[in-house]
Short mmCIF file of C-alpha atoms (C1' of nucleotides) in Angstrom, two decimals:
data_model
loop_
_atom_site.label_atom_id
_atom_site.label_comp_id
_atom_site.label_asym_id
_atom_site.label_seq_id
_atom_site.Cartn_x
_atom_site.Cartn_y
_atom_site.Cartn_z
CA MET A 1 0.39 0.33 -0.06
CA LEU A 2 3.16 2.22 -0.63
CA ASP A 3 2.17 2.75 -4.43
CA HIS A 4 3.23 6.12 -4.18
CA LEU A 5 6.97 5.71 -2.36
CA TYR A 6 7.04 3.70 -4.25
CA ASP A 7 6.68 4.77 -7.54
CA TYR A 8 8.12 8.31 -6.74
CA LEU A 9 11.49 6.02 -5.87
CA GLN A 10 10.67 3.90 -9.44
CA GLY A 11 11.01 7.85 -10.89
CA LYS A 12 13.80 9.10 -9.34
CA PHE A 13 16.03 5.79 -8.99
CA ALA A 14 14.87 2.74 -10.46
CA ILE A 15 14.77 0.79 -7.35
CA SER A 16 14.59 -3.23 -7.50
CA LYS A 17 11.37 -4.45 -5.81
CA GLU A 18 13.70 -6.43 -3.11
CA ASP A 19 15.22 -2.51 -2.24
CA TYR A 20 11.91 -1.29 -1.74
CA ILE A 21 10.82 -4.20 0.29
CA LEU A 22 13.55 -2.79 2.32
CA VAL A 23 12.33 1.11 2.53
CA GLN A 24 8.36 -0.44 3.11
CA GLN A 25 9.74 -2.77 6.49
CA ALA A 26 11.24 0.66 7.48
CA SER A 27 8.71 3.23 7.09
CA ARG A 28 5.02 3.30 8.88
CA LYS A 29 2.07 4.44 6.83
CA ARG A 30 0.12 7.24 9.00
CA LYS A 31 -3.08 9.28 7.84
CA LEU A 32 -3.33 13.04 9.06
CA ARG A 33 -5.92 15.77 9.38
CA LYS A 34 -5.61 18.96 8.17
CA GLY A 35 -4.47 21.02 11.10
CA GLN A 36 -2.40 17.71 13.05
CA TYR A 37 0.58 18.51 14.16
CA ILE A 38 4.06 15.38 13.58
CA LEU A 39 6.37 18.13 15.43
CA GLN A 40 6.82 20.65 17.93
CA GLU A 41 8.95 22.60 18.64
CA GLY A 42 10.88 21.62 21.81
CA GLU A 43 11.25 18.30 20.13
CA ILE A 44 13.56 17.01 18.85
CA CYS A 45 12.72 16.06 14.79
CA ASN A 46 13.66 12.24 14.60
CA PHE A 47 12.58 11.41 11.74
CA VAL A 48 12.33 12.19 8.31
CA ALA A 49 8.84 12.03 6.62
CA PHE A 50 7.36 11.81 2.88
CA VAL A 51 4.33 13.27 1.27
CA ALA A 52 1.78 10.98 -0.57
CA LEU A 53 -0.93 13.03 -0.09
CA GLY A 54 -2.41 16.14 0.95
CA CYS A 55 0.49 19.44 2.67
CA LEU A 56 2.61 19.85 4.91
CA ARG A 57 3.77 23.26 6.45
CA ASN A 58 6.80 23.28 8.27
CA PHE A 59 6.69 27.63 10.72
CA ARG A 60 7.72 28.93 13.25
CA MET A 61 5.93 31.05 15.68
CA ASP A 62 6.07 34.90 17.09
CA GLU A 63 6.51 35.88 20.78
CA LYS A 64 3.41 37.95 19.03
CA GLY A 65 1.53 34.63 18.30
CA GLN A 66 2.82 35.20 14.18
CA GLU A 67 3.03 32.20 12.03
CA HIS A 68 6.27 31.85 9.95
CA ILE A 69 5.54 29.75 6.85
CA VAL A 70 9.46 28.47 5.63
CA TYR A 71 8.21 25.51 2.98
CA PHE A 72 5.40 23.78 2.10
CA ALA A 73 5.48 19.74 1.27
CA ILE A 74 2.49 18.77 -0.68
CA GLU A 75 2.53 15.63 -2.97
CA ASN A 76 6.02 13.53 -3.43
CA TYR A 77 8.27 16.06 -1.24
CA TRP A 78 9.84 14.96 1.92
CA THR A 79 9.54 17.16 4.91
CA GLY A 80 11.17 17.27 8.24
CA ASP A 81 13.90 20.03 10.35
CA ARG A 82 16.97 19.45 8.94
CA GLU A 83 18.49 21.05 11.40
CA SER A 84 16.99 19.41 14.09
CA TYR A 85 17.88 16.18 12.69
CA VAL A 86 21.19 16.59 12.16
CA LEU A 87 22.64 18.37 15.64
CA LYS A 88 20.00 16.73 16.99
CA GLU A 89 18.49 19.41 18.74
CA PRO A 90 15.41 21.02 20.30
CA SER A 91 13.00 22.08 16.57
CA LYS A 92 12.80 26.20 16.58
CA TYR A 93 9.09 24.89 14.30
CA TYR A 94 5.82 23.20 14.03
CA ILE A 95 5.11 21.23 11.35
CA ASP A 96 1.01 20.88 10.23
CA CYS A 97 -1.32 19.99 7.69
CA VAL A 98 -3.03 22.34 5.71
CA GLU A 99 -4.40 19.61 4.42
CA ASP A 100 -5.83 16.11 5.22
CA SER A 101 -2.53 14.73 4.37
CA GLU A 102 -0.64 10.66 4.07
CA ILE A 103 2.81 10.41 5.03
CA ILE A 104 5.81 8.26 4.41
CA LEU A 105 7.26 8.29 8.23
CA PHE A 106 11.53 6.62 8.74
CA SER A 107 12.95 6.98 11.76
CA ARG A 108 16.06 7.91 11.82
CA GLU A 109 17.09 5.18 12.10
CA ASN A 110 15.40 3.36 10.34
CA PHE A 111 16.78 5.68 7.95
CA GLU A 112 20.08 5.96 8.13
CA LEU A 113 20.13 2.13 7.77
CA LEU A 114 18.70 2.79 4.14
CA CYS A 115 20.58 5.79 3.10
CA ALA A 116 23.65 2.58 4.07
CA GLN A 117 22.50 -0.59 2.56
CA ILE A 118 20.39 1.27 -0.94
CA PRO A 119 23.05 3.78 -1.99
CA LYS A 120 21.30 4.87 -4.25
CA PHE A 121 18.46 6.29 -2.07
CA GLY A 122 21.49 7.66 0.05
CA GLU A 123 22.98 9.26 -2.95
CA LEU A 124 19.08 10.85 -3.93
CA MET A 125 18.90 12.30 -0.05
CA ASN A 126 22.39 14.08 -0.88
CA MET A 127 20.61 15.12 -4.17
CA LEU A 128 17.08 16.83 -2.36
CA ILE A 129 19.29 18.68 0.28
CA GLN A 130 21.32 20.60 -2.66
CA LYS A 131 18.93 20.87 -4.57
CA SER A 132 16.39 22.35 -1.84
CA PHE A 133 19.57 24.44 -1.03
CA MET A 134 19.31 25.77 -4.00
CA ALA A 135 15.91 26.64 -3.46
CA SER A 136 16.59 28.23 -0.51
CA GLN A 137 19.17 30.85 -2.40
CA ASN A 138 16.78 31.58 -5.50
CA ARG A 139 14.59 32.34 -2.30
CA ILE A 140 16.53 34.55 0.11
CA HIS A 141 17.59 36.44 -3.46
CA SER A 142 13.31 37.21 -2.83
CA SER A 143 12.84 38.67 -0.53
CA ILE A 144 15.93 40.75 0.42
CA SER A 145 15.45 42.18 -3.49
CA PHE A 146 12.04 41.96 -4.42
CA SER A 147 8.70 44.46 -3.04
CA ALA A 148 6.07 43.15 -1.83
CA GLU A 149 4.40 42.09 -5.44
CA GLU A 150 6.95 41.15 -6.96
CA LYS A 151 7.47 38.00 -4.12
CA TYR A 152 4.03 37.09 -4.65
CA GLN A 153 4.18 37.65 -8.88
CA ASP A 154 7.67 35.06 -8.23
CA PHE A 155 5.75 33.08 -6.02
CA LEU A 156 2.86 32.05 -8.52
CA ASN A 157 5.28 31.77 -11.06
CA ASN A 158 7.86 29.04 -9.23
CA HIS A 159 4.70 27.27 -6.65
CA PRO A 160 1.60 27.61 -9.11
CA LYS A 161 0.55 24.92 -7.93
CA LEU A 162 0.51 26.06 -4.36
CA ALA A 163 -1.11 29.25 -5.04
CA ASN A 164 -4.36 27.01 -5.24
CA ARG A 165 -4.34 25.38 -3.03
CA ILE A 166 -3.25 26.53 0.13
CA PRO A 167 -5.43 29.41 1.65
CA GLN A 168 -3.65 33.03 1.17
CA ASN A 169 -3.04 34.29 5.42
CA MET A 170 -0.24 31.46 4.37
CA ILE A 171 0.58 32.33 1.83
CA ALA A 172 1.01 36.13 2.91
CA GLY A 173 2.54 34.18 6.25
CA TYR A 174 5.08 32.55 2.86
CA LEU A 175 5.84 35.76 1.27
CA GLY A 176 6.58 37.80 4.62
CA MET A 177 3.69 40.15 4.84
CA THR A 178 0.26 40.00 6.58
CA PRO A 179 -2.47 38.40 5.11
CA GLU A 180 -3.80 42.28 4.58
CA THR A 181 -1.29 43.30 2.09
CA LEU A 182 -1.56 40.66 0.33
CA SER A 183 -4.94 40.79 -0.84
CA ARG A 184 -4.94 44.52 -1.38
CA ILE A 185 -2.43 43.05 -3.97
CA ARG A 186 -4.41 40.87 -5.47
CA ASN A 187 -6.66 43.06 -6.26
CA THR A 188 -4.52 45.60 -8.09
CA ILE A 189 -3.12 42.51 -10.45
CA LYS A 190 -6.29 42.02 -10.55
CA ALA A 191 -7.35 45.84 -11.92
CA ARG A 192 -4.74 46.01 -13.63
CA ASN A 193 -5.79 43.07 -15.74
CA THR A 194 -9.34 44.85 -16.99
CA MET B 1 51.95 26.36 0.01
CA LEU B 2 48.58 25.21 0.46
CA ASP B 3 48.87 24.86 3.85
CA HIS B 4 45.78 26.78 4.90
CA LEU B 5 43.68 24.28 3.21
CA TYR B 6 46.01 21.35 4.52
CA ASP B 7 44.69 22.82 8.14
CA TYR B 8 41.44 23.44 7.40
CA LEU B 9 40.73 19.84 5.87
CA GLN B 10 42.47 18.30 8.61
CA GLY B 11 40.06 19.77 11.07
CA LYS B 12 37.90 18.30 9.29
CA PHE B 13 38.55 14.44 9.04
CA ALA B 14 42.72 14.17 9.04
CA ILE B 15 43.08 13.91 5.97
CA SER B 16 46.32 11.59 4.82
CA LYS B 17 49.74 13.28 3.08
CA GLU B 18 48.76 11.30 0.15
CA ASP B 19 45.35 12.25 -0.52
CA TYR B 20 45.82 15.78 -0.09
CA ILE B 21 49.11 15.33 -2.47
CA LEU B 22 45.64 14.49 -4.18
CA VAL B 23 44.25 18.11 -3.97
CA GLN B 24 46.58 19.89 -4.12
CA GLN B 25 47.41 18.25 -8.26
CA ALA B 26 43.96 18.84 -8.07
CA SER B 27 43.26 22.63 -8.16
CA ARG B 28 45.50 25.98 -8.04
CA LYS B 29 46.17 29.09 -6.07
CA ARG B 30 45.00 32.86 -7.22
CA LYS B 31 45.64 35.91 -5.89
CA LEU B 32 42.71 38.35 -6.43
CA ARG B 33 42.41 42.17 -5.32
CA LYS B 34 39.29 43.37 -4.27
CA GLY B 35 36.57 44.15 -6.68
CA GLN B 36 38.04 41.16 -9.07
CA TYR B 37 35.76 39.36 -10.70
CA ILE B 38 35.51 35.93 -10.58
CA LEU B 39 32.08 34.38 -12.27
CA GLN B 40 30.06 37.13 -14.08
CA GLU B 41 26.42 36.88 -14.74
CA GLY B 42 24.90 34.79 -17.89
CA GLU B 43 28.91 32.47 -17.26
CA ILE B 44 28.76 29.05 -16.15
CA CYS B 45 30.26 28.05 -12.99
CA ASN B 46 32.88 25.68 -13.44
CA PHE B 47 34.07 25.70 -10.83
CA VAL B 48 34.48 25.20 -6.78
CA ALA B 49 36.73 27.87 -4.69
CA PHE B 50 38.22 27.84 -0.63
CA VAL B 51 38.51 31.17 0.16
CA ALA B 52 42.45 30.63 1.55
CA LEU B 53 42.44 34.78 2.08
CA GLY B 54 40.41 37.32 2.32
CA CYS B 55 36.27 37.88 1.75
CA LEU B 56 34.36 37.12 -0.95
CA ARG B 57 30.43 38.19 -1.69
CA ASN B 58 27.88 36.79 -4.19
CA PHE B 59 25.51 38.83 -5.57
CA ARG B 60 22.42 40.09 -8.14
CA MET B 61 22.21 42.99 -10.05
CA ASP B 62 19.09 44.28 -10.52
CA GLU B 63 17.41 46.55 -14.00
CA LYS B 64 18.50 49.58 -10.98
CA GLY B 65 22.19 48.50 -11.05
CA GLN B 66 21.31 46.97 -7.39
CA GLU B 67 22.93 44.51 -5.99
CA HIS B 68 21.79 41.59 -3.70
CA ILE B 69 24.19 40.12 -1.36
CA VAL B 70 23.27 36.36 -1.09
CA TYR B 71 26.49 35.04 1.05
CA PHE B 72 29.96 36.42 1.82
CA ALA B 73 33.09 33.91 1.33
CA ILE B 74 35.84 34.35 4.20
CA GLU B 75 38.48 32.69 5.15
CA ASN B 76 37.65 28.66 5.35
CA TYR B 77 34.37 28.57 3.81
CA TRP B 78 33.87 27.60 0.26
CA THR B 79 32.36 30.32 -2.79
CA GLY B 80 30.48 29.23 -6.33
CA ASP B 81 27.32 28.89 -7.39
CA ARG B 82 26.24 25.69 -6.60
CA GLU B 83 22.51 26.02 -9.06
CA SER B 84 24.92 26.76 -11.64
CA TYR B 85 27.50 24.23 -11.08
CA VAL B 86 25.42 21.41 -10.95
CA LEU B 87 22.88 22.51 -13.51
CA LYS B 88 25.84 23.76 -16.23
CA GLU B 89 23.03 26.26 -16.86
CA PRO B 90 24.98 30.41 -17.19
CA SER B 91 25.09 32.35 -13.38
CA LYS B 92 22.95 34.25 -12.60
CA TYR B 93 25.27 35.74 -9.94
CA TYR B 94 28.61 38.26 -9.81
CA ILE B 95 31.15 36.32 -7.67
CA ASP B 96 34.05 39.40 -7.22
CA CYS B 97 36.48 40.33 -3.59
CA VAL B 98 35.44 42.30 -1.15
CA GLU B 99 38.81 42.60 -0.13
CA ASP B 100 42.46 41.30 -1.46
CA SER B 101 42.58 37.34 -1.69
CA GLU B 102 43.37 34.43 -1.94
CA ILE B 103 41.41 31.22 -2.74
CA ILE B 104 42.67 27.43 -3.85
CA LEU B 105 40.08 26.98 -7.41
CA PHE B 106 39.31 23.49 -8.69
CA SER B 107 37.88 22.45 -11.33
CA ARG B 108 34.41 20.60 -11.91
CA GLU B 109 36.09 17.93 -13.43
CA ASN B 110 39.18 18.28 -10.81
CA PHE B 111 36.63 18.28 -7.73
CA GLU B 112 34.57 15.89 -9.15
CA LEU B 113 37.71 13.53 -9.04
CA LEU B 114 38.77 14.25 -5.93
CA CYS B 115 34.96 13.80 -4.59
CA ALA B 116 35.52 10.27 -5.95
CA GLN B 117 39.11 9.35 -4.54
CA ILE B 118 38.87 10.44 -1.35
CA PRO B 119 35.56 9.93 -0.17
CA LYS B 120 35.97 11.18 3.38
CA PHE B 121 36.43 14.42 1.07
CA GLY B 122 32.95 13.93 -0.74
CA GLU B 123 31.34 13.24 2.27
CA LEU B 124 32.47 16.54 3.55
CA MET B 125 31.21 18.36 0.68
CA ASN B 126 27.53 16.86 1.98
CA MET B 127 28.36 17.54 4.77
CA LEU B 128 29.02 21.91 3.93
CA ILE B 129 25.75 21.53 1.04
CA GLN B 130 23.93 20.19 4.04
CA LYS B 131 24.53 23.22 6.98
CA SER B 132 24.52 26.06 4.04
CA PHE B 133 20.81 24.96 3.72
CA MET B 134 20.10 24.95 7.14
CA ALA B 135 21.33 28.33 6.88
CA SER B 136 19.70 29.82 4.27
CA GLN B 137 16.64 27.96 6.02
CA ASN B 138 17.93 30.43 8.56
CA ARG B 139 18.35 33.90 6.55
CA ILE B 140 14.57 32.15 4.44
CA HIS B 141 13.42 33.08 8.41
CA SER B 142 15.04 35.76 9.31
CA SER B 143 14.02 37.69 6.01
CA ILE B 144 10.35 36.98 7.16
CA SER B 145 9.88 36.91 10.42
CA PHE B 146 11.80 40.63 11.25
CA SER B 147 11.81 44.30 11.08
CA ALA B 148 14.99 45.61 9.22
CA GLU B 149 16.71 46.71 13.01
CA GLU B 150 16.16 42.54 14.18
CA LYS B 151 17.31 41.43 10.97
CA TYR B 152 20.75 43.80 11.94
CA GLN B 153 21.07 42.63 15.33
CA ASP B 154 20.38 39.39 13.68
CA PHE B 155 23.12 39.50 11.32
CA LEU B 156 25.04 41.05 14.36
CA ASN B 157 24.35 37.52 16.70
CA ASN B 158 24.89 35.51 13.06
CA HIS B 159 27.90 37.06 11.95
CA PRO B 160 30.31 38.89 14.44
CA LYS B 161 33.55 38.32 12.36
CA LEU B 162 32.13 39.55 8.59
CA ALA B 163 30.16 43.06 11.08
CA ASN B 164 33.52 44.89 11.46
CA ARG B 165 35.24 44.04 7.91
CA ILE B 166 32.38 44.78 5.63
CA PRO B 167 31.73 47.79 4.52
CA GLN B 168 27.68 49.36 5.45
CA ASN B 169 26.14 49.65 2.35
CA MET B 170 27.50 45.91 1.35
CA ILE B 171 25.76 44.58 5.16
CA ALA B 172 22.97 46.42 4.01
CA GLY B 173 22.91 44.65 0.47
CA TYR B 174 23.05 41.30 2.44
CA LEU B 175 19.80 42.17 4.82
CA GLY B 176 17.73 43.64 2.22
CA MET B 177 17.47 47.12 3.40
CA THR B 178 19.04 50.23 1.84
CA PRO B 179 22.50 52.51 3.38
CA GLU B 180 20.79 54.77 4.69
CA THR B 181 17.89 52.94 6.74
CA LEU B 182 21.56 50.81 7.93
CA SER B 183 22.85 54.22 9.04
CA ARG B 184 19.25 55.35 10.89
CA ILE B 185 19.21 52.15 12.52
CA ARG B 186 22.59 51.55 14.33
CA ASN B 187 22.27 55.71 15.11
CA THR B 188 18.53 54.31 16.81
CA ILE B 189 20.73 51.31 18.37
CA LYS B 190 23.68 53.96 19.51
CA ALA B 191 21.03 56.36 21.21
CA ARG B 192 19.83 53.64 23.03
CA ASN B 193 22.90 52.85 24.83
CA THR B 194 23.82 55.44 26.24
"C1'" DC C 1 -28.84 26.59 9.59
"C1'" DG C 2 -24.77 28.89 13.00
"C1'" DA C 3 -20.44 29.04 14.27
"C1'" DT C 4 -15.97 29.62 13.16
"C1'" DT C 5 -12.05 30.75 9.99
"C1'" DC C 6 -10.11 33.18 5.77
"C1'" DT C 7 -10.73 37.06 3.07
"C1'" DT C 8 -11.53 42.22 1.94
"C1'" DT C 9 -11.89 46.98 2.90
"C1'" DG C 10 -10.50 51.39 5.17
"C1'" DA C 11 -8.52 55.17 7.51
"C1'" DA C 12 -4.73 56.31 10.41
"C1'" DA C 13 0.12 55.64 12.17
"C1'" DA C 14 4.61 53.51 11.24
"C1'" DC C 15 8.61 52.27 8.90
"C1'" DA C 16 12.02 51.77 4.65
"C1'" DG C 17 12.84 53.48 0.52
"C1'" DT C 18 14.24 57.44 -2.47
"C1'" DC C 19 16.81 61.74 -3.44
"C1'" DA C 20 19.90 65.16 -2.55
"C1'" DA C 21 23.66 67.42 -0.01
"C1'" DT C 22 27.05 67.10 3.65
"C1'" DC C 23 30.41 65.19 6.61
"C1'" DT C 24 34.62 61.69 7.15
"C1'" DG C 25 38.72 58.82 5.51
"C1'" DT C 26 41.11 57.59 3.04
"C1'" DG C 27 44.69 56.91 -0.53
"C1'" DT C 28 47.30 59.59 -4.39
"C1'" DG C 29 49.78 62.11 -7.40
"C1'" DG C 30 51.55 66.81 -7.22
"C1'" DC D 1 53.39 66.87 3.12
"C1'" DC D 2 49.66 69.19 1.37
"C1'" DA D 3 45.68 69.22 -0.96
"C1'" DC D 4 42.55 66.01 -4.08
"C1'" DA D 5 39.66 62.60 -5.83
"C1'" DC D 6 37.08 58.57 -4.10
"C1'" DA D 7 34.45 56.04 -1.66
"C1'" DG D 8 31.38 55.56 2.47
"C1'" DA D 9 28.60 57.21 5.96
"C1'" DT D 10 25.08 60.35 7.43
"C1'" DT D 11 21.37 63.96 7.65
"C1'" DG D 12 17.05 66.08 6.40
"C1'" DA D 13 13.17 66.53 4.20
"C1'" DC D 14 9.93 63.69 1.94
"C1'" DT D 15 7.34 60.15 -0.89
"C1'" DG D 16 5.27 55.94 -1.16
"C1'" DT D 17 4.85 51.40 0.69
"C1'" DT D 18 3.35 47.87 4.18
"C1'" DT D 19 1.81 47.39 9.38
"C1'" DT D 20 -2.02 47.81 12.27
"C1'" DC D 21 -6.38 48.08 14.08
"C1'" DA D 22 -11.08 47.51 13.79
"C1'" DA D 23 -15.14 45.94 11.07
"C1'" DA D 24 -17.73 44.43 7.43
"C1'" DG D 25 -18.32 40.45 4.24
"C1'" DA D 26 -17.71 35.45 1.64
"C1'" DA D 27 -16.74 30.67 2.41
"C1'" DT D 28 -16.20 26.43 4.30
"C1'" DC D 29 -18.12 23.40 8.02
"C1'" DG D 30 -20.06 20.72 11.17
#
DNA sequence: CGATTCTTTGAAAACAGTCAATCTGTGTGG
DNA sequence: CCACACAGATTGACTGTTTTCAAAGAATCG
C-alpha cells in the first residue's frame, strides 16, 4: 500500500523490488487530519517524512503568535526539520497539515540504515538537500530584492500548484507580509488585468 | 604552499599526506585584488573555490543596478554558484572580492574526481551543503519575520566577524535594506545604549 | 443553519525608501 | 607633506509602501 513512494523512487533511480521491500519495512504510513501536528517546537526531530498525499507546512511562531512559514511540502516532497535532525537539538519549528494528508515516516535509525543499505537512496537524499539549498538561495534572493507584489508574482511563477490550494493567509505568512497586504496586492493585479 | 587548506581539511577529517597531494594537484591557487571578479552573470560556474584569505561575495544585480548579496565567504569558507554548477546553466550571480584575497580553485573535473578518489572529501562536501541549507533556512526565517532592526541584530549575532570587516552598504545589500536605513538603525541602537 | 475561519476594505500610523546634500576617512599624485 | 579626489557613511525632508486595528463580507464545516 506504499505505492506512491514506490512510483516516486522508480522515477528517481529505478529501485528494485527487493530494495523497495527494505524501504517498506523501514517506514510506516500515517494518515493525518488537517491541523494535526507531526512536530512541535522544542521536540527533537527524529524522523524524515515523505508526503504521499496532502500538504504540510513548516513554520515558526513568534512572541506575538504570528506564524512564519518557511516551507510547504505537497505530494512527492519530503519534510522534517533538517537542523534539529542533524544537530539532535530541539526544533524551533512546528510542522502541521494544511490539508488531510498521508505521510510515510522513517525513524532516524531506519532512515540512516536505508541510506547505507541502498546507496542510490542515500545519493538521492544528498541530491534533494542540494536542490533544497538551491531553492533556498532563490528564495533568499527574492525576499531581499523584491517588493511585496514582486514576491507574490515570483511565488505564482515558482509554485503555481501551491497558489491554488493554500489559503492566502498562509501564502502571506510564507512571503513575509500580512494577509491584508496580500489581499490588496491581488486586487491591484486584478484591476490591472481588466 | 596550500597550507591553509591542509589545516582546514586536517580539522575536518584528518586527511592523509598522500591524499592531500591529490588535492594539491587538483587545485590551483589564485591571488585576487579587491573588486576582482571570479564569476559574472551569464557564465557557467565550472569551479568550486576555497577561500584561504580575504573575503568574497555572491550577488545579483537588478535592472536598476542595485546589488543584492546572498552570501559572503571568508577564510575557510567555500564559494561558487552551486545552482549554475549543478545545472550547468548560466549563472545569475556575480562573485567578486570584498578584500584582496587568496583562493584555491578546483575545476569541475578535478573536483568531482577528488570527491570520488577521497570518499571523506566527498562526504565533507555533502555535509557542507547540508550546513549551507540549514543556514539558508535560518536566513529565510529572519528575512520573512523580522523588522529591519531585528534583521541587523540577527546579523550581528550570527556573523560577528563579518560585521567588522564588511562595508555597511554591503551589509545593507545582504539584509535587503538601503544603506540609509541601516545607518539610521545604527543610530537608534547607539542612542539606546547611552 | 449557525459558528468559525478566511478574506476584504478603510483609515491612520509606522516603517522603509528616495533623492540630495554634507561629512568622514583613505589613499594618491603633485 | 599637502591637497584633492573618491568612496563610504550620515543626515534631512519627502514620498511611498506596508502594517495595524477595526469592521464587514464571504466561504467553509459540522
